[in-house]
Amino acid sequence: MKDKAFMKKMHINQLRFYISGMNLLTWDHMKTNDIDVEGGKVSNFPTSQYWTVGLNLNF
């Protein structure tokens, strides 16, 4: 395989690529798009999406 030949040429013993996500697909039923941070209503804040991307190399 070309992958193993490339890894051997670059002196890489192990390679791991990963992607992780949280709240990637959400539906909100907010009645207003007006978000007031000083309003005190936590339910007015939209849900945030989080992405984690990483690469582990062992030589």
CSV table of C-alpha atoms in Angstrom, one decimal:
chain,number,residue,atom,x,y,z
A,1,MET,CA,0.0,0.0,0.0
A,2,LYS,CA,1.1,3.6,-0.6
A,3,ASP,CA,0.2,4.6,3.0
A,4,LYS,CA,2.6,2.1,4.6
A,5,ALA,CA,5.4,3.1,2.1
A,6,PHE,CA,4.9,6.8,3.0
A,7,MET,CA,4.9,6.1,6.7
A,8,LYS,CA,8.1,4.0,6.4
A,9,LYS,CA,9.8,6.7,4.3
A,10,MET,CA,8.9,9.4,6.9
A,11,HIS,CA,10.0,7.0,9.8
A,12,ILE,CA,6.5,7.0,11.3
A,13,ASN,CA,5.6,4.0,13.4
A,14,GLN,CA,2.0,4.9,14.1
A,15,LEU,CA,-0.4,7.5,12.8
A,16,ARG,CA,-3.8,8.4,14.1
A,17,PHE,CA,-6.2,11.1,12.9
A,18,TYR,CA,-9.4,11.8,14.7
A,19,ILE,CA,-12.4,14.1,14.7
A,20,SER,CA,-14.9,14.4,17.5
A,21,GLY,CA,-18.0,16.6,17.8
A,22,MET,CA,-20.7,17.5,20.3
A,23,ASN,CA,-24.1,19.0,19.6
A,24,LEU,CA,-23.5,18.7,15.9
A,25,LEU,CA,-27.2,18.3,15.0
A,26,THR,CA,-29.6,20.3,17.2
A,27,TRP,CA,-33.0,21.8,16.7
A,28,ASP,CA,-34.0,24.8,18.8
A,29,HIS,CA,-37.5,26.1,19.4
A,30,MET,CA,-36.5,29.5,20.5
A,31,LYS,CA,-39.4,32.0,20.0
A,32,THR,CA,-37.1,34.9,19.6
A,33,ASN,CA,-33.7,35.5,17.9
A,34,ASP,CA,-33.0,38.3,20.3
A,35,ILE,CA,-30.5,37.1,22.9
A,36,ASP,CA,-29.9,39.2,25.9
A,37,VAL,CA,-26.9,38.2,28.1
A,38,GLU,CA,-28.1,40.5,30.9
A,39,GLY,CA,-31.7,39.2,30.8
A,40,GLY,CA,-30.9,36.4,33.2
A,41,LYS,CA,-32.7,33.7,31.2
A,42,VAL,CA,-30.2,30.9,30.5
A,43,SER,CA,-32.7,29.2,28.2
A,44,ASN,CA,-32.3,32.1,25.7
A,45,PHE,CA,-28.8,31.0,24.8
A,46,PRO,CA,-28.4,28.8,21.7
A,47,THR,CA,-26.6,25.4,22.1
A,48,SER,CA,-23.0,25.6,21.0
A,49,GLN,CA,-21.3,23.1,18.7
A,50,TYR,CA,-17.9,21.8,19.7
A,51,TRP,CA,-15.3,20.2,17.3
A,52,THR,CA,-12.1,18.5,18.3
A,53,VAL,CA,-9.6,17.5,15.6
A,54,GLY,CA,-6.3,15.8,16.4
A,55,LEU,CA,-3.4,14.0,14.9
A,56,ASN,CA,-1.1,11.6,16.8
A,57,LEU,CA,2.3,10.6,15.4
A,58,ASN,CA,4.7,8.1,16.9
A,59,PHE,CA,8.2,8.0,15.4
